[in-house]
């Protein structure tokens, strides 16, 4: 179900609602396009890329990184286990230590999908927990500033002064 919500958020952000609606079909996200079904996260994103070129990155390196982080989110990121979540957030934090976005210097589908995928968990974290992931918090703070991307989700607060 989370895949459907994040893909719908991505479609809204890039203004691609006319392409179709994402629904769950036997636990697989599916989009009906011109009376044919496109099943799975990556096939849906590949279809959307044909309508919006920058969605999966521009350079070959950026495209590879975007695909890697999308696979990471839907294949490895388990937000139900706190220990596993911390480990995965450390990997994300390390990756973001020298760049602004997951794929490099431009906002891509990987950023939009991950933002919507981790928003609930991030909003429940304490200031101390968020401070453990400095680069991930910086990325999150930056991405959430776009109201169109946020889609009505509340802005997550970050501590500006360390009081602890």
mmCIF file with all atom_site columns, C-alpha atoms in Angstrom:
data_model
loop_
_atom_site.group_PDB
_atom_site.id
_atom_site.type_symbol
_atom_site.label_atom_id
_atom_site.label_alt_id
_atom_site.label_comp_id
_atom_site.label_asym_id
_atom_site.label_entity_id
_atom_site.label_seq_id
_atom_site.pdbx_PDB_ins_code
_atom_site.Cartn_x
_atom_site.Cartn_y
_atom_site.Cartn_z
_atom_site.occupancy
_atom_site.B_iso_or_equiv
_atom_site.pdbx_formal_charge
_atom_site.auth_seq_id
_atom_site.auth_comp_id
_atom_site.auth_asym_id
_atom_site.auth_atom_id
_atom_site.pdbx_PDB_model_num
ATOM 1   C CA . UNK A 1 1   ? 0.000  0.000  0.000   1.00 0.00 ? 1   UNK A CA 1
ATOM 2   C CA . UNK A 1 2   ? 2.873  2.360  0.786   1.00 0.00 ? 2   UNK A CA 1
ATOM 3   C CA . UNK A 1 3   ? 4.173  1.897  -2.760  1.00 0.00 ? 3   UNK A CA 1
ATOM 4   C CA . UNK A 1 4   ? 0.864  3.113  -4.186  1.00 0.00 ? 4   UNK A CA 1
ATOM 5   C CA . UNK A 1 5   ? 0.840  6.197  -1.942  1.00 0.00 ? 5   UNK A CA 1
ATOM 6   C CA . UNK A 1 6   ? 4.429  7.162  -2.744  1.00 0.00 ? 6   UNK A CA 1
ATOM 7   C CA . UNK A 1 7   ? 3.959  6.590  -6.488  1.00 0.00 ? 7   UNK A CA 1
ATOM 8   C CA . UNK A 1 8   ? 0.766  8.669  -6.409  1.00 0.00 ? 8   UNK A CA 1
ATOM 9   C CA . UNK A 1 9   ? 2.679  11.465 -4.644  1.00 0.00 ? 9   UNK A CA 1
ATOM 10  C CA . UNK A 1 10  ? 5.360  11.292 -7.345  1.00 0.00 ? 10  UNK A CA 1
ATOM 11  C CA . UNK A 1 11  ? 2.772  11.449 -10.130 1.00 0.00 ? 11  UNK A CA 1
ATOM 12  C CA . UNK A 1 12  ? 1.137  14.472 -8.496  1.00 0.00 ? 12  UNK A CA 1
ATOM 13  C CA . UNK A 1 13  ? 4.471  16.241 -7.966  1.00 0.00 ? 13  UNK A CA 1
ATOM 14  C CA . UNK A 1 14  ? 5.491  15.894 -11.610 1.00 0.00 ? 14  UNK A CA 1
ATOM 15  C CA . UNK A 1 15  ? 1.997  16.772 -12.884 1.00 0.00 ? 15  UNK A CA 1
ATOM 16  C CA . UNK A 1 16  ? 1.412  13.417 -14.570 1.00 0.00 ? 16  UNK A CA 1
ATOM 17  C CA . UNK A 1 17  ? -2.091 12.624 -13.287 1.00 0.00 ? 17  UNK A CA 1
ATOM 18  C CA . UNK A 1 18  ? -3.364 12.207 -16.840 1.00 0.00 ? 18  UNK A CA 1
ATOM 19  C CA . UNK A 1 19  ? -1.092 9.171  -17.224 1.00 0.00 ? 19  UNK A CA 1
ATOM 20  C CA . UNK A 1 20  ? -3.313 7.102  -14.993 1.00 0.00 ? 20  UNK A CA 1
ATOM 21  C CA . UNK A 1 21  ? -3.933 6.041  -11.446 1.00 0.00 ? 21  UNK A CA 1
ATOM 22  C CA . UNK A 1 22  ? -1.776 3.623  -9.495  1.00 0.00 ? 22  UNK A CA 1
ATOM 23  C CA . UNK A 1 23  ? -3.694 0.847  -7.758  1.00 0.00 ? 23  UNK A CA 1
ATOM 24  C CA . UNK A 1 24  ? -2.720 -2.305 -5.904  1.00 0.00 ? 24  UNK A CA 1
ATOM 25  C CA . UNK A 1 25  ? -3.279 -5.489 -7.904  1.00 0.00 ? 25  UNK A CA 1
ATOM 26  C CA . UNK A 1 26  ? -2.398 -8.621 -5.884  1.00 0.00 ? 26  UNK A CA 1
ATOM 27  C CA . UNK A 1 27  ? 0.196  -6.670 -3.819  1.00 0.00 ? 27  UNK A CA 1
ATOM 28  C CA . UNK A 1 28  ? 1.781  -5.251 -6.992  1.00 0.00 ? 28  UNK A CA 1
ATOM 29  C CA . UNK A 1 29  ? 1.425  -1.545 -7.828  1.00 0.00 ? 29  UNK A CA 1
ATOM 30  C CA . UNK A 1 30  ? -0.260 -1.321 -11.213 1.00 0.00 ? 30  UNK A CA 1
ATOM 31  C CA . UNK A 1 31  ? -1.057 1.540  -13.577 1.00 0.00 ? 31  UNK A CA 1
ATOM 32  C CA . UNK A 1 32  ? -3.474 1.189  -16.479 1.00 0.00 ? 32  UNK A CA 1
ATOM 33  C CA . UNK A 1 33  ? -2.144 3.038  -19.525 1.00 0.00 ? 33  UNK A CA 1
ATOM 34  C CA . UNK A 1 34  ? -4.068 3.007  -22.811 1.00 0.00 ? 34  UNK A CA 1
ATOM 35  C CA . UNK A 1 35  ? -5.996 -0.144 -21.803 1.00 0.00 ? 35  UNK A CA 1
ATOM 36  C CA . UNK A 1 36  ? -2.799 -2.022 -20.942 1.00 0.00 ? 36  UNK A CA 1
ATOM 37  C CA . UNK A 1 37  ? -1.392 -2.648 -17.485 1.00 0.00 ? 37  UNK A CA 1
ATOM 38  C CA . UNK A 1 38  ? 2.030  -1.514 -16.334 1.00 0.00 ? 38  UNK A CA 1
ATOM 39  C CA . UNK A 1 39  ? 2.937  -3.554 -13.249 1.00 0.00 ? 39  UNK A CA 1
ATOM 40  C CA . UNK A 1 40  ? 5.692  -2.895 -10.723 1.00 0.00 ? 40  UNK A CA 1
ATOM 41  C CA . UNK A 1 41  ? 7.472  0.174  -9.421  1.00 0.00 ? 41  UNK A CA 1
ATOM 42  C CA . UNK A 1 42  ? 10.296 0.338  -11.984 1.00 0.00 ? 42  UNK A CA 1
ATOM 43  C CA . UNK A 1 43  ? 8.104  -0.320 -15.050 1.00 0.00 ? 43  UNK A CA 1
ATOM 44  C CA . UNK A 1 44  ? 5.719  2.436  -13.877 1.00 0.00 ? 44  UNK A CA 1
ATOM 45  C CA . UNK A 1 45  ? 8.644  4.822  -13.383 1.00 0.00 ? 45  UNK A CA 1
ATOM 46  C CA . UNK A 1 46  ? 10.056 3.920  -16.806 1.00 0.00 ? 46  UNK A CA 1
ATOM 47  C CA . UNK A 1 47  ? 6.692  4.729  -18.359 1.00 0.00 ? 47  UNK A CA 1
ATOM 48  C CA . UNK A 1 48  ? 6.531  8.051  -16.490 1.00 0.00 ? 48  UNK A CA 1
ATOM 49  C CA . UNK A 1 49  ? 10.085 8.855  -17.626 1.00 0.00 ? 49  UNK A CA 1
ATOM 50  C CA . UNK A 1 50  ? 8.856  8.860  -21.212 1.00 0.00 ? 50  UNK A CA 1
ATOM 51  C CA . UNK A 1 51  ? 6.528  11.716 -20.222 1.00 0.00 ? 51  UNK A CA 1
ATOM 52  C CA . UNK A 1 52  ? 8.906  13.667 -17.953 1.00 0.00 ? 52  UNK A CA 1
ATOM 53  C CA . UNK A 1 53  ? 12.564 13.274 -18.874 1.00 0.00 ? 53  UNK A CA 1
ATOM 54  C CA . UNK A 1 54  ? 14.142 14.456 -15.604 1.00 0.00 ? 54  UNK A CA 1
ATOM 55  C CA . UNK A 1 55  ? 12.167 12.097 -13.369 1.00 0.00 ? 55  UNK A CA 1
ATOM 56  C CA . UNK A 1 56  ? 14.900 9.427  -13.226 1.00 0.00 ? 56  UNK A CA 1
ATOM 57  C CA . UNK A 1 57  ? 17.899 11.740 -13.648 1.00 0.00 ? 57  UNK A CA 1
ATOM 58  C CA . UNK A 1 58  ? 19.771 13.242 -16.566 1.00 0.00 ? 58  UNK A CA 1
ATOM 59  C CA . UNK A 1 59  ? 23.323 11.841 -16.616 1.00 0.00 ? 59  UNK A CA 1
ATOM 60  C CA . UNK A 1 60  ? 24.084 8.116  -16.741 1.00 0.00 ? 60  UNK A CA 1
ATOM 61  C CA . UNK A 1 61  ? 25.516 8.229  -13.211 1.00 0.00 ? 61  UNK A CA 1
ATOM 62  C CA . UNK A 1 62  ? 22.460 10.043 -11.881 1.00 0.00 ? 62  UNK A CA 1
ATOM 63  C CA . UNK A 1 63  ? 20.125 7.542  -13.583 1.00 0.00 ? 63  UNK A CA 1
ATOM 64  C CA . UNK A 1 64  ? 22.014 4.608  -12.047 1.00 0.00 ? 64  UNK A CA 1
ATOM 65  C CA . UNK A 1 65  ? 21.980 6.190  -8.568  1.00 0.00 ? 65  UNK A CA 1
ATOM 66  C CA . UNK A 1 66  ? 18.279 6.992  -8.785  1.00 0.00 ? 66  UNK A CA 1
ATOM 67  C CA . UNK A 1 67  ? 17.450 3.416  -9.755  1.00 0.00 ? 67  UNK A CA 1
ATOM 68  C CA . UNK A 1 68  ? 19.708 2.121  -6.959  1.00 0.00 ? 68  UNK A CA 1
ATOM 69  C CA . UNK A 1 69  ? 17.993 4.256  -4.291  1.00 0.00 ? 69  UNK A CA 1
ATOM 70  C CA . UNK A 1 70  ? 14.519 3.341  -5.534  1.00 0.00 ? 70  UNK A CA 1
ATOM 71  C CA . UNK A 1 71  ? 15.448 -0.351 -5.322  1.00 0.00 ? 71  UNK A CA 1
ATOM 72  C CA . UNK A 1 72  ? 16.886 0.322  -1.852  1.00 0.00 ? 72  UNK A CA 1
ATOM 73  C CA . UNK A 1 73  ? 13.666 1.933  -0.695  1.00 0.00 ? 73  UNK A CA 1
ATOM 74  C CA . UNK A 1 74  ? 11.308 -0.743 -1.979  1.00 0.00 ? 74  UNK A CA 1
ATOM 75  C CA . UNK A 1 75  ? 13.621 -3.725 -1.465  1.00 0.00 ? 75  UNK A CA 1
ATOM 76  C CA . UNK A 1 76  ? 15.676 -3.068 1.672   1.00 0.00 ? 76  UNK A CA 1
ATOM 77  C CA . UNK A 1 77  ? 14.097 -0.313 3.733   1.00 0.00 ? 77  UNK A CA 1
ATOM 78  C CA . UNK A 1 78  ? 12.040 -1.885 6.509   1.00 0.00 ? 78  UNK A CA 1
ATOM 79  C CA . UNK A 1 79  ? 10.569 0.846  8.697   1.00 0.00 ? 79  UNK A CA 1
ATOM 80  C CA . UNK A 1 80  ? 8.798  -1.553 11.057  1.00 0.00 ? 80  UNK A CA 1
ATOM 81  C CA . UNK A 1 81  ? 11.995 -2.536 12.904  1.00 0.00 ? 81  UNK A CA 1
ATOM 82  C CA . UNK A 1 82  ? 13.699 0.329  14.798  1.00 0.00 ? 82  UNK A CA 1
ATOM 83  C CA . UNK A 1 83  ? 17.126 -1.328 14.748  1.00 0.00 ? 83  UNK A CA 1
ATOM 84  C CA . UNK A 1 84  ? 16.941 -1.976 11.007  1.00 0.00 ? 84  UNK A CA 1
ATOM 85  C CA . UNK A 1 85  ? 15.611 1.530  10.392  1.00 0.00 ? 85  UNK A CA 1
ATOM 86  C CA . UNK A 1 86  ? 18.599 3.042  12.209  1.00 0.00 ? 86  UNK A CA 1
ATOM 87  C CA . UNK A 1 87  ? 20.988 0.955  10.116  1.00 0.00 ? 87  UNK A CA 1
ATOM 88  C CA . UNK A 1 88  ? 19.280 1.953  6.848   1.00 0.00 ? 88  UNK A CA 1
ATOM 89  C CA . UNK A 1 89  ? 19.136 5.625  7.895   1.00 0.00 ? 89  UNK A CA 1
ATOM 90  C CA . UNK A 1 90  ? 22.894 5.489  8.589   1.00 0.00 ? 90  UNK A CA 1
ATOM 91  C CA . UNK A 1 91  ? 23.439 4.266  5.012   1.00 0.00 ? 91  UNK A CA 1
ATOM 92  C CA . UNK A 1 92  ? 21.289 7.098  3.668   1.00 0.00 ? 92  UNK A CA 1
ATOM 93  C CA . UNK A 1 93  ? 23.052 9.601  5.938   1.00 0.00 ? 93  UNK A CA 1
ATOM 94  C CA . UNK A 1 94  ? 26.463 8.465  4.689   1.00 0.00 ? 94  UNK A CA 1
ATOM 95  C CA . UNK A 1 95  ? 25.357 8.725  1.063   1.00 0.00 ? 95  UNK A CA 1
ATOM 96  C CA . UNK A 1 96  ? 24.057 12.262 1.567   1.00 0.00 ? 96  UNK A CA 1
ATOM 97  C CA . UNK A 1 97  ? 27.253 13.460 3.268   1.00 0.00 ? 97  UNK A CA 1
ATOM 98  C CA . UNK A 1 98  ? 28.637 14.936 0.051   1.00 0.00 ? 98  UNK A CA 1
ATOM 99  C CA . UNK A 1 99  ? 25.577 15.679 -2.074  1.00 0.00 ? 99  UNK A CA 1
ATOM 100 C CA . UNK A 1 100 ? 22.290 17.532 -1.919  1.00 0.00 ? 100 UNK A CA 1
ATOM 101 C CA . UNK A 1 101 ? 20.010 14.827 -3.279  1.00 0.00 ? 101 UNK A CA 1
ATOM 102 C CA . UNK A 1 102 ? 20.116 11.031 -3.546  1.00 0.00 ? 102 UNK A CA 1
ATOM 103 C CA . UNK A 1 103 ? 21.048 11.022 -7.228  1.00 0.00 ? 103 UNK A CA 1
ATOM 104 C CA . UNK A 1 104 ? 23.440 13.960 -7.040  1.00 0.00 ? 104 UNK A CA 1
ATOM 105 C CA . UNK A 1 105 ? 22.630 17.637 -7.359  1.00 0.00 ? 105 UNK A CA 1
ATOM 106 C CA . UNK A 1 106 ? 19.075 17.482 -8.754  1.00 0.00 ? 106 UNK A CA 1
ATOM 107 C CA . UNK A 1 107 ? 15.772 16.445 -7.223  1.00 0.00 ? 107 UNK A CA 1
ATOM 108 C CA . UNK A 1 108 ? 14.607 13.158 -8.775  1.00 0.00 ? 108 UNK A CA 1
ATOM 109 C CA . UNK A 1 109 ? 12.014 10.447 -8.280  1.00 0.00 ? 109 UNK A CA 1
ATOM 110 C CA . UNK A 1 110 ? 14.253 8.795  -5.674  1.00 0.00 ? 110 UNK A CA 1
ATOM 111 C CA . UNK A 1 111 ? 14.024 11.887 -3.459  1.00 0.00 ? 111 UNK A CA 1
ATOM 112 C CA . UNK A 1 112 ? 10.268 12.282 -3.847  1.00 0.00 ? 112 UNK A CA 1
ATOM 113 C CA . UNK A 1 113 ? 9.585  8.601  -3.189  1.00 0.00 ? 113 UNK A CA 1
ATOM 114 C CA . UNK A 1 114 ? 11.928 8.404  -0.202  1.00 0.00 ? 114 UNK A CA 1
ATOM 115 C CA . UNK A 1 115 ? 10.538 11.597 1.344   1.00 0.00 ? 115 UNK A CA 1
ATOM 116 C CA . UNK A 1 116 ? 7.014  10.186 1.281   1.00 0.00 ? 116 UNK A CA 1
ATOM 117 C CA . UNK A 1 117 ? 8.263  6.777  2.363   1.00 0.00 ? 117 UNK A CA 1
ATOM 118 C CA . UNK A 1 118 ? 10.024 7.979  5.531   1.00 0.00 ? 118 UNK A CA 1
ATOM 119 C CA . UNK A 1 119 ? 7.942  11.058 6.458   1.00 0.00 ? 119 UNK A CA 1
ATOM 120 C CA . UNK A 1 120 ? 5.889  9.324  9.124   1.00 0.00 ? 120 UNK A CA 1
ATOM 121 C CA . UNK A 1 121 ? 8.919  7.747  10.798  1.00 0.00 ? 121 UNK A CA 1
ATOM 122 C CA . UNK A 1 122 ? 10.896 10.993 10.647  1.00 0.00 ? 122 UNK A CA 1
ATOM 123 C CA . UNK A 1 123 ? 8.030  13.002 12.125  1.00 0.00 ? 123 UNK A CA 1
ATOM 124 C CA . UNK A 1 124 ? 7.924  10.653 15.139  1.00 0.00 ? 124 UNK A CA 1
ATOM 125 C CA . UNK A 1 125 ? 11.664 10.847 15.824  1.00 0.00 ? 125 UNK A CA 1
ATOM 126 C CA . UNK A 1 126 ? 13.003 12.972 18.672  1.00 0.00 ? 126 UNK A CA 1
ATOM 127 C CA . UNK A 1 127 ? 15.348 15.885 18.022  1.00 0.00 ? 127 UNK A CA 1
ATOM 128 C CA . UNK A 1 128 ? 18.200 13.752 19.385  1.00 0.00 ? 128 UNK A CA 1
ATOM 129 C CA . UNK A 1 129 ? 17.375 10.909 16.994  1.00 0.00 ? 129 UNK A CA 1
ATOM 130 C CA . UNK A 1 130 ? 17.254 13.292 14.031  1.00 0.00 ? 130 UNK A CA 1
ATOM 131 C CA . UNK A 1 131 ? 20.580 14.829 15.083  1.00 0.00 ? 131 UNK A CA 1
ATOM 132 C CA . UNK A 1 132 ? 22.223 11.396 14.760  1.00 0.00 ? 132 UNK A CA 1
ATOM 133 C CA . UNK A 1 133 ? 21.533 11.631 11.019  1.00 0.00 ? 133 UNK A CA 1
ATOM 134 C CA . UNK A 1 134 ? 22.858 15.110 10.219  1.00 0.00 ? 134 UNK A CA 1
ATOM 135 C CA . UNK A 1 135 ? 22.990 14.748 6.432   1.00 0.00 ? 135 UNK A CA 1
ATOM 136 C CA . UNK A 1 136 ? 19.697 12.874 6.150   1.00 0.00 ? 136 UNK A CA 1
ATOM 137 C CA . UNK A 1 137 ? 18.059 15.558 8.308   1.00 0.00 ? 137 UNK A CA 1
ATOM 138 C CA . UNK A 1 138 ? 19.542 18.307 6.115   1.00 0.00 ? 138 UNK A CA 1
ATOM 139 C CA . UNK A 1 139 ? 18.183 16.554 3.007   1.00 0.00 ? 139 UNK A CA 1
ATOM 140 C CA . UNK A 1 140 ? 14.767 16.027 4.627   1.00 0.00 ? 140 UNK A CA 1
ATOM 141 C CA . UNK A 1 141 ? 14.563 19.661 5.781   1.00 0.00 ? 141 UNK A CA 1
ATOM 142 C CA . UNK A 1 142 ? 15.475 20.841 2.282   1.00 0.00 ? 142 UNK A CA 1
ATOM 143 C CA . UNK A 1 143 ? 13.031 18.574 0.435   1.00 0.00 ? 143 UNK A CA 1
ATOM 144 C CA . UNK A 1 144 ? 10.075 19.297 2.737   1.00 0.00 ? 144 UNK A CA 1
ATOM 145 C CA . UNK A 1 145 ? 10.256 23.026 1.928   1.00 0.00 ? 145 UNK A CA 1
ATOM 146 C CA . UNK A 1 146 ? 8.408  22.453 -1.360  1.00 0.00 ? 146 UNK A CA 1
ATOM 147 C CA . UNK A 1 147 ? 4.659  22.469 -0.535  1.00 0.00 ? 147 UNK A CA 1
ATOM 148 C CA . UNK A 1 148 ? 3.828  20.755 -3.834  1.00 0.00 ? 148 UNK A CA 1
ATOM 149 C CA . UNK A 1 149 ? 6.136  17.879 -2.939  1.00 0.00 ? 149 UNK A CA 1
ATOM 150 C CA . UNK A 1 150 ? 4.930  17.740 0.664   1.00 0.00 ? 150 UNK A CA 1
ATOM 151 C CA . UNK A 1 151 ? 1.285  17.310 -0.459  1.00 0.00 ? 151 UNK A CA 1
ATOM 152 C CA . UNK A 1 152 ? -0.255 18.622 2.767   1.00 0.00 ? 152 UNK A CA 1
ATOM 153 C CA . UNK A 1 153 ? 1.931  16.585 5.086   1.00 0.00 ? 153 UNK A CA 1
ATOM 154 C CA . UNK A 1 154 ? 2.994  18.541 8.174   1.00 0.00 ? 154 UNK A CA 1
ATOM 155 C CA . UNK A 1 155 ? 6.429  20.147 8.236   1.00 0.00 ? 155 UNK A CA 1
ATOM 156 C CA . UNK A 1 156 ? 8.746  18.167 10.498  1.00 0.00 ? 156 UNK A CA 1
ATOM 157 C CA . UNK A 1 157 ? 10.473 20.304 13.123  1.00 0.00 ? 157 UNK A CA 1
ATOM 158 C CA . UNK A 1 158 ? 14.239 20.185 13.662  1.00 0.00 ? 158 UNK A CA 1
ATOM 159 C CA . UNK A 1 159 ? 16.107 21.602 16.638  1.00 0.00 ? 159 UNK A CA 1
ATOM 160 C CA . UNK A 1 160 ? 18.095 24.742 15.850  1.00 0.00 ? 160 UNK A CA 1
ATOM 161 C CA . UNK A 1 161 ? 19.877 24.958 19.161  1.00 0.00 ? 161 UNK A CA 1
ATOM 162 C CA . UNK A 1 162 ? 21.240 21.987 21.027  1.00 0.00 ? 162 UNK A CA 1
ATOM 163 C CA . UNK A 1 163 ? 19.751 22.078 24.497  1.00 0.00 ? 163 UNK A CA 1
ATOM 164 C CA . UNK A 1 164 ? 20.691 18.584 25.563  1.00 0.00 ? 164 UNK A CA 1
#
